Coordinates of C-alpha atoms in Angstrom, one line a residue:
X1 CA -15.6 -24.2 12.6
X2 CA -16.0 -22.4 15.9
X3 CA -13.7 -19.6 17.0
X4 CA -11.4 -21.6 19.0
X5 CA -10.5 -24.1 16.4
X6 CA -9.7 -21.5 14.1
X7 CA -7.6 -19.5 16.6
X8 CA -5.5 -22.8 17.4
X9 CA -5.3 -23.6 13.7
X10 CA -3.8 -20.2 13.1
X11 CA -2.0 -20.0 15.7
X12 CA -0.2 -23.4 14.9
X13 CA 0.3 -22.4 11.4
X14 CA 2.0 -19.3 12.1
X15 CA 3.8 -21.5 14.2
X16 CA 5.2 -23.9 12.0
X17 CA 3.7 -26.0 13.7
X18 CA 0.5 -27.3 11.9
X19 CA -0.1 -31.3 11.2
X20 CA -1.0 -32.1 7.2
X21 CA -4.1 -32.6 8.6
X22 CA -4.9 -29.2 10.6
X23 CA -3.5 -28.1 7.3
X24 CA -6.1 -29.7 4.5
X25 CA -8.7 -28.6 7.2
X26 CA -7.3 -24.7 7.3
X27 CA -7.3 -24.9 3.5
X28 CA -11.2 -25.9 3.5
X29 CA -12.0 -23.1 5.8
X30 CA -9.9 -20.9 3.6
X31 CA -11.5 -21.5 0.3
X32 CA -15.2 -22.2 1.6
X33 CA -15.6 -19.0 4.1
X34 CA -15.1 -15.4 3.8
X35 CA -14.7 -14.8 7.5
X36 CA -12.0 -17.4 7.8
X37 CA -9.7 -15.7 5.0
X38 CA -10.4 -12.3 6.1
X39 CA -9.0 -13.4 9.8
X40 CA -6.3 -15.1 8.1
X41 CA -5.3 -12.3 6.6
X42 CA -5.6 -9.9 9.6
X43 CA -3.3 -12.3 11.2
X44 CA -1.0 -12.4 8.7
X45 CA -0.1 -8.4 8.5
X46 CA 0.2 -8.9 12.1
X47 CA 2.8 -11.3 12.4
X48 CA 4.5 -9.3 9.2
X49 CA 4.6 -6.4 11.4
X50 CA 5.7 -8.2 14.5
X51 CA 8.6 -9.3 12.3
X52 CA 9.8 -5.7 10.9
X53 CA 9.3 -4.3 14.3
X54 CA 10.9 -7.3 16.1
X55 CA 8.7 -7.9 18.4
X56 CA 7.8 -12.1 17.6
X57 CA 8.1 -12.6 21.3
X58 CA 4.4 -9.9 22.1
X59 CA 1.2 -11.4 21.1
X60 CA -1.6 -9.9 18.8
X61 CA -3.9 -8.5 21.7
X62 CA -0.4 -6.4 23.5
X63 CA 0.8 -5.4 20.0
X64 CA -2.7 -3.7 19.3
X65 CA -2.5 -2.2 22.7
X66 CA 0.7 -0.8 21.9
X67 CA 0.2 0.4 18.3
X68 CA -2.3 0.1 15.6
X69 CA -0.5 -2.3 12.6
X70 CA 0.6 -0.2 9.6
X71 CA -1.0 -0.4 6.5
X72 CA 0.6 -3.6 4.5
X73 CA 4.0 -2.8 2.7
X74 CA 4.9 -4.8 -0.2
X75 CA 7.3 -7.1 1.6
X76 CA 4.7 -7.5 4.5
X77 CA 2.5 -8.7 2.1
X78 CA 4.4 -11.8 1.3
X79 CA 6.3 -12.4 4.5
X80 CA 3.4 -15.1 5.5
X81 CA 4.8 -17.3 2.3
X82 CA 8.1 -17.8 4.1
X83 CA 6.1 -20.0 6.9
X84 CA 4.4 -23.1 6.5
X85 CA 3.1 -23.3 3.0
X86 CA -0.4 -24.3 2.7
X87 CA -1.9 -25.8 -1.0
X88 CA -1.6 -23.1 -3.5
X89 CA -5.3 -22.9 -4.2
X90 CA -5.7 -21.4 -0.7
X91 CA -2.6 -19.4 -0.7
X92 CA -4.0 -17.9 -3.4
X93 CA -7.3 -17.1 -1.7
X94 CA -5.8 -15.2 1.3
X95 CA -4.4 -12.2 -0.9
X96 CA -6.0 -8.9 -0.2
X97 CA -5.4 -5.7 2.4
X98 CA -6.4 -5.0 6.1
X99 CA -7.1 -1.5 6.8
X100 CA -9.5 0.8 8.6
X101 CA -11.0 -2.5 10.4
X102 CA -12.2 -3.4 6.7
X103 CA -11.0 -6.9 5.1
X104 CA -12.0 -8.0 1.7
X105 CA -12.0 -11.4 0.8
X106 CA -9.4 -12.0 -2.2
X107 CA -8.9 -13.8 -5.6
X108 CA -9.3 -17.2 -6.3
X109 CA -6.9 -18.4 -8.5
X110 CA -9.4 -20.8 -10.4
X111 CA -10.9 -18.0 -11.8
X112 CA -9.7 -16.8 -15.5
X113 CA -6.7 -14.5 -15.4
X114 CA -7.8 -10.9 -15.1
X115 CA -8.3 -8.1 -17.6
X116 CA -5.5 -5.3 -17.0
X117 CA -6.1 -1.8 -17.8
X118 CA -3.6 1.1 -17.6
X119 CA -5.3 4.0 -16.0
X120 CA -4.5 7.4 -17.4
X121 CA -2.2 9.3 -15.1
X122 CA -1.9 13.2 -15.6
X123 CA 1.8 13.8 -15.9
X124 CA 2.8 10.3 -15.0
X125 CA 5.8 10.7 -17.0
X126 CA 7.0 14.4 -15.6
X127 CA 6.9 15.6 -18.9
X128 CA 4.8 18.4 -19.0
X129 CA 4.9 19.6 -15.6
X130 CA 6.7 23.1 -15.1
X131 CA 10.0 22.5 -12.9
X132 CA 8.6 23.3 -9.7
X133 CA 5.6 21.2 -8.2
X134 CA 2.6 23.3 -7.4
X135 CA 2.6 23.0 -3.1
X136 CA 0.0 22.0 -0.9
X137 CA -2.7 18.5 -1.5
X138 CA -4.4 18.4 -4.9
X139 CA -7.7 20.0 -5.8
X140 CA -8.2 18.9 -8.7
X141 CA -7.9 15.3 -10.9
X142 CA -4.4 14.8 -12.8
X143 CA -2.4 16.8 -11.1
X144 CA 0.8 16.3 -9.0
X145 CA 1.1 18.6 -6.2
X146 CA 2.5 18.7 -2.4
X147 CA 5.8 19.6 -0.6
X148 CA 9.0 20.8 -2.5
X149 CA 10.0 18.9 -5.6
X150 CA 10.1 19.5 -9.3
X151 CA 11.3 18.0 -12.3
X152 CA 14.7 17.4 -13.6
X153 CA 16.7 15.6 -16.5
X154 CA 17.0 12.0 -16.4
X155 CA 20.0 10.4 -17.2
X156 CA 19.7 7.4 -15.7
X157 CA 19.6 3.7 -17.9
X158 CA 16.9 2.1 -19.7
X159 CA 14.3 1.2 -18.7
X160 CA 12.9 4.7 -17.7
X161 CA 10.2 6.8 -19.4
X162 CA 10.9 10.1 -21.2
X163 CA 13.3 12.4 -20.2
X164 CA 12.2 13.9 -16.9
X165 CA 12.0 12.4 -13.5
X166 CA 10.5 13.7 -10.1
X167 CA 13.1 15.1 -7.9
X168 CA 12.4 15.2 -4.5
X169 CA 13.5 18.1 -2.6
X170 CA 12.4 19.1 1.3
X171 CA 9.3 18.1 3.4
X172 CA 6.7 20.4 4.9
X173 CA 4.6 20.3 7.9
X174 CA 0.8 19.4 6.9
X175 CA -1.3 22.7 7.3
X176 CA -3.9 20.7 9.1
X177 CA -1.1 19.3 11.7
X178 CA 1.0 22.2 12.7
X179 CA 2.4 20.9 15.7
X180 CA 3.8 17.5 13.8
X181 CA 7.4 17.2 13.0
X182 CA 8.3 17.4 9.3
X183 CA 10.0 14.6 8.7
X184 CA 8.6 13.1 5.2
X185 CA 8.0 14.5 1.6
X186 CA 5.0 14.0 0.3
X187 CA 4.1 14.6 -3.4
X188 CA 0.3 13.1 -4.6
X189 CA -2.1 12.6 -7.4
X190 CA -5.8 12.4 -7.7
X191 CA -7.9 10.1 -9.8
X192 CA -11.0 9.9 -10.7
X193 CA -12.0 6.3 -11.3
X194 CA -16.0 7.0 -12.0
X195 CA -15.2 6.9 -16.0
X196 CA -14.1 3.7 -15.2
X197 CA -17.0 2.5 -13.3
X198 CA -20.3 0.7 -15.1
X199 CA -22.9 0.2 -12.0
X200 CA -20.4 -1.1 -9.3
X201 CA -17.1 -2.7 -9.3
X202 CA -18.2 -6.5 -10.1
X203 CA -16.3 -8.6 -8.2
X204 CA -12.7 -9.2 -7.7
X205 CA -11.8 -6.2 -9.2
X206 CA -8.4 -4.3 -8.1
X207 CA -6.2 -1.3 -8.6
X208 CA -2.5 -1.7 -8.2
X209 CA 0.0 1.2 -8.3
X210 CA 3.7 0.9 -9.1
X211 CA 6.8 3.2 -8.8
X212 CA 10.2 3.3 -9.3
X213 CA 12.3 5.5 -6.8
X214 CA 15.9 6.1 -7.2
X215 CA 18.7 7.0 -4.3
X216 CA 21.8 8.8 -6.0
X217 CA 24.0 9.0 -2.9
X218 CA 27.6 8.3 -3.9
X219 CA 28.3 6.7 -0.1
X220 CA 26.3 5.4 2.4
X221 CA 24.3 7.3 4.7
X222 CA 21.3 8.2 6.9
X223 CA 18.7 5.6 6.5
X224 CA 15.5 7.2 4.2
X225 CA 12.4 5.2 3.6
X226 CA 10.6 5.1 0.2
X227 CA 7.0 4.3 0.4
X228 CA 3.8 4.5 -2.0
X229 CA 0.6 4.8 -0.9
X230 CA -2.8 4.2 -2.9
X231 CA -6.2 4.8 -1.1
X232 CA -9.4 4.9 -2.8
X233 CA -12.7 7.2 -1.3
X234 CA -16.4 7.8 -2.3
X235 CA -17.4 11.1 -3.2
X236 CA -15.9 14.3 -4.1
X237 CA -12.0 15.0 -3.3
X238 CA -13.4 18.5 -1.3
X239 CA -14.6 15.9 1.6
X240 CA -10.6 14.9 2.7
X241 CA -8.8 18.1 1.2
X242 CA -8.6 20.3 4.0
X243 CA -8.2 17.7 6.9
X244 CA -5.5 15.8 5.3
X245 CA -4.1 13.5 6.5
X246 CA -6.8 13.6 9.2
X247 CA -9.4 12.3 6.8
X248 CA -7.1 8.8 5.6
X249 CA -9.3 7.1 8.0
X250 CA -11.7 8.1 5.7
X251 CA -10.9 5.8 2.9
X252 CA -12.3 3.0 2.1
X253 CA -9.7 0.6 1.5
X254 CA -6.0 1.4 1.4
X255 CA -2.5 -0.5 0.5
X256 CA 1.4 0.3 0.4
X257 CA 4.5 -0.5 -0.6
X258 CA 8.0 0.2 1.1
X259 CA 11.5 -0.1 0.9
X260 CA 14.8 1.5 2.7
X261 CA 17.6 2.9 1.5
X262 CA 21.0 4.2 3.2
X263 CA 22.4 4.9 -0.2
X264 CA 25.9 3.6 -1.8
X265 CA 28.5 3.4 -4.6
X266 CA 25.9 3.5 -7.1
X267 CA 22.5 4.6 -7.7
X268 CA 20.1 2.3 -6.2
X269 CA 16.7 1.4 -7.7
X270 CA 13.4 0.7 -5.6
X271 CA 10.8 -0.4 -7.7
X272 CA 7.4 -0.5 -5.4
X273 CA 4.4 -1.3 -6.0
X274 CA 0.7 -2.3 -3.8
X275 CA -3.2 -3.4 -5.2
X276 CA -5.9 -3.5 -3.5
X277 CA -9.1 -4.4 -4.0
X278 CA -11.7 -2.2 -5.2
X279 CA -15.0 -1.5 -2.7
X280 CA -18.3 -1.0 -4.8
X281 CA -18.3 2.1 -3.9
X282 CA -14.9 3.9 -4.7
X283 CA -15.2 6.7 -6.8
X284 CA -11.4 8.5 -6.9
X285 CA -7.7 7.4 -5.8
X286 CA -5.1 9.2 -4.1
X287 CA -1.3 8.3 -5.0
X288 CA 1.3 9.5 -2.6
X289 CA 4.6 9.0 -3.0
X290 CA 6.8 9.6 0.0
X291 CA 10.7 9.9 1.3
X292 CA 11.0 9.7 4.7
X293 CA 13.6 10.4 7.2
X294 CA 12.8 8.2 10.4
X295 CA 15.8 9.1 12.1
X296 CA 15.5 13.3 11.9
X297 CA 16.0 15.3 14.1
X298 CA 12.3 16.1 16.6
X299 CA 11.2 20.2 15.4
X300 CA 13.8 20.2 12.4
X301 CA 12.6 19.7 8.7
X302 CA 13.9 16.8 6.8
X303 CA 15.8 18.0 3.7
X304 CA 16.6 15.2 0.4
X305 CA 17.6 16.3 -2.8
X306 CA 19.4 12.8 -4.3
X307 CA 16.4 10.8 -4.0
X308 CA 14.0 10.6 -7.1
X309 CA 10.3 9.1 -8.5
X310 CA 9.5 8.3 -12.0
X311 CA 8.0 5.2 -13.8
X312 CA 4.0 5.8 -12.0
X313 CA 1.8 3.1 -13.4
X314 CA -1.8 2.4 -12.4
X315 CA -3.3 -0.5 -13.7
X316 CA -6.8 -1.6 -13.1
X317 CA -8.1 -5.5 -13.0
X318 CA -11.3 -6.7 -13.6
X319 CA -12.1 -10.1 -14.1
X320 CA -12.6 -11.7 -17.6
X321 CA -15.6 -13.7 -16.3
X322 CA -18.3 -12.9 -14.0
X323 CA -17.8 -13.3 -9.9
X324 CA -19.8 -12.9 -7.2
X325 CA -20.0 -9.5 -5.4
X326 CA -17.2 -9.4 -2.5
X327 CA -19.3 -9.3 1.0
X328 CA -17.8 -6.4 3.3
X329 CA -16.7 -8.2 6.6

């Protein structure tokens, strides 16, 4: 398939506007070649970001111009199922992240279902932390560190785990970015996934990351973000430490979840999660949980208090039979 029949194929099927037989020849392309599903994909967290930002009338080449796309939020993710629907053995094949100008190609579904491992958080719970959150980005595996928060009783229902939760409290300004606003609070973990590891991550493998935030407002009110962020890196954790968040581009594949909240009557659950796939050569996560205030004030520091984290889950997949290495593209 050369590149213009592949542009007009997407670009009727993001459309609605693709015959049954452009379709059966999409899905071909889709389960047969790498570099189809990976521009499939690419064009898929476009148009979901077109759509949040409303901007369906711009095309792909003025958006980039205008912005780089963010990286894939939970509801992004799926947004592409709410157009034409192709078979589901290639709907399957186009899940998967764009980031960093990396694509992966994703899972087919005729493989066996895969193995899931829960990865050992430190502190996942909030149990044993002290009340107040050690400030500044991690040095060290298993610990939860960053801008103002702590730990506080949690009275909320079932289904929860243990007693505490993570209370977020105030943002910061990053050391490494003075002159940025502070607008976000940003708590974060790292793991160390080399345990883990045999030789290289075989296959489809994937790490997916899931948390439950909570907004305790009584009445509505400004509009705060809740997003959770997973990245994976190679090396040490001392390579992106002191340049963070200048050394994110630095990571070799990265996903995210989001949701929005303006608050209400009650309390209102966000459950969030993202997985990506794993490159061969990951060796540690970072998990960053954020609330964000969009709408505050430019040179003033974003304050929260009624907004919570609890529930963090890391779960690794490998596949339960053997798959051929994923080709970087």
């Amino acid at each position: 398939m050369n590149p213009e029949r592949l542009e007009h194929l997407l670009r009727q099927y993001f459309d609605a506007d693709i015959t049954d037989a452009e379709t059966a020849e999409l899905e071909v392309a889709l389960q047969t070649r790498p570099e189809v599903r990976a521009r499939f994909w690419k064009e898929a967290h476009l148009q979901g970001a077109l759509r949040e930002w409303g901007l369906e009338g711009r095309g792909a080449r003025e958006l980039q111009v205008l912005m780089p796309p963010p990286a894939p939020s939970r509801r992004e993710k799926f947004l592409w199922r709410s157009w034409h629907p192709l078979a589901p053995a290639a709907a399957g094949i186009v899940f998967g992240i764009f980031c960093a100008s990396v694509a992966w190609a994703a899972v087919s579904p005729r493989s066996a279902p895969p193995i899931a491992r829960t990865v050992p958080l430190g502190e996942n719970g909030f149990e044993s932390i002290a009340r107040r959150l050690p400030a500044g980005f991690p040095s060290k595996f298993g610990v939860w560190s960053g801008d103002p928060a702590c730990t506080v009783a949690d009275s909320s229902p079932p289904p929860r785990q243990g007693k505490q939760r993570l209370q977020l409290l105030q943002a910061d300004r990053e050391p490494a970015l003075p002159n940025w606003g502070a607008h976000s609070c940003d708590v974060y973990q790292l793991v160390d996934l080399r345990p883990l590891k045999q030789a290289e991550w075989a296959g489809e493998t994937s790490l997916e990351l899931s948390v439950r935030f909570l907004d305790t407002r009584s009445a509505p009110g400004e509009r705060i973000s809740f997003r959770c962020r997973l990245h994976v890196f190679a090396g040490h954790p001392e390579t992106i430490s002191t340049e963070w968040p200048r050394s994110e581009r630095e990571a070799l594949a990265s996903g995210s979840g989001a949701s929005e909240s303006l608050g209400g009557p009650t309390a209102i659950v966000h459950q969030l999660s993202t997985r990506i796939l794993l490159p061969p050569k990951a060796d540690f996560a970072l998990i960053q949980l954020i609330a964000h205030k969009p709408t505050n004030p430019a040179g003033t520091v974003a304050t929260f208090g009624s907004q919570y984290a609890d529930d963090i889950q890391l779960t690794l997949y490998t596949p339960s039979t053997p798959a051929p290495r994923l080709s970087r593209k």
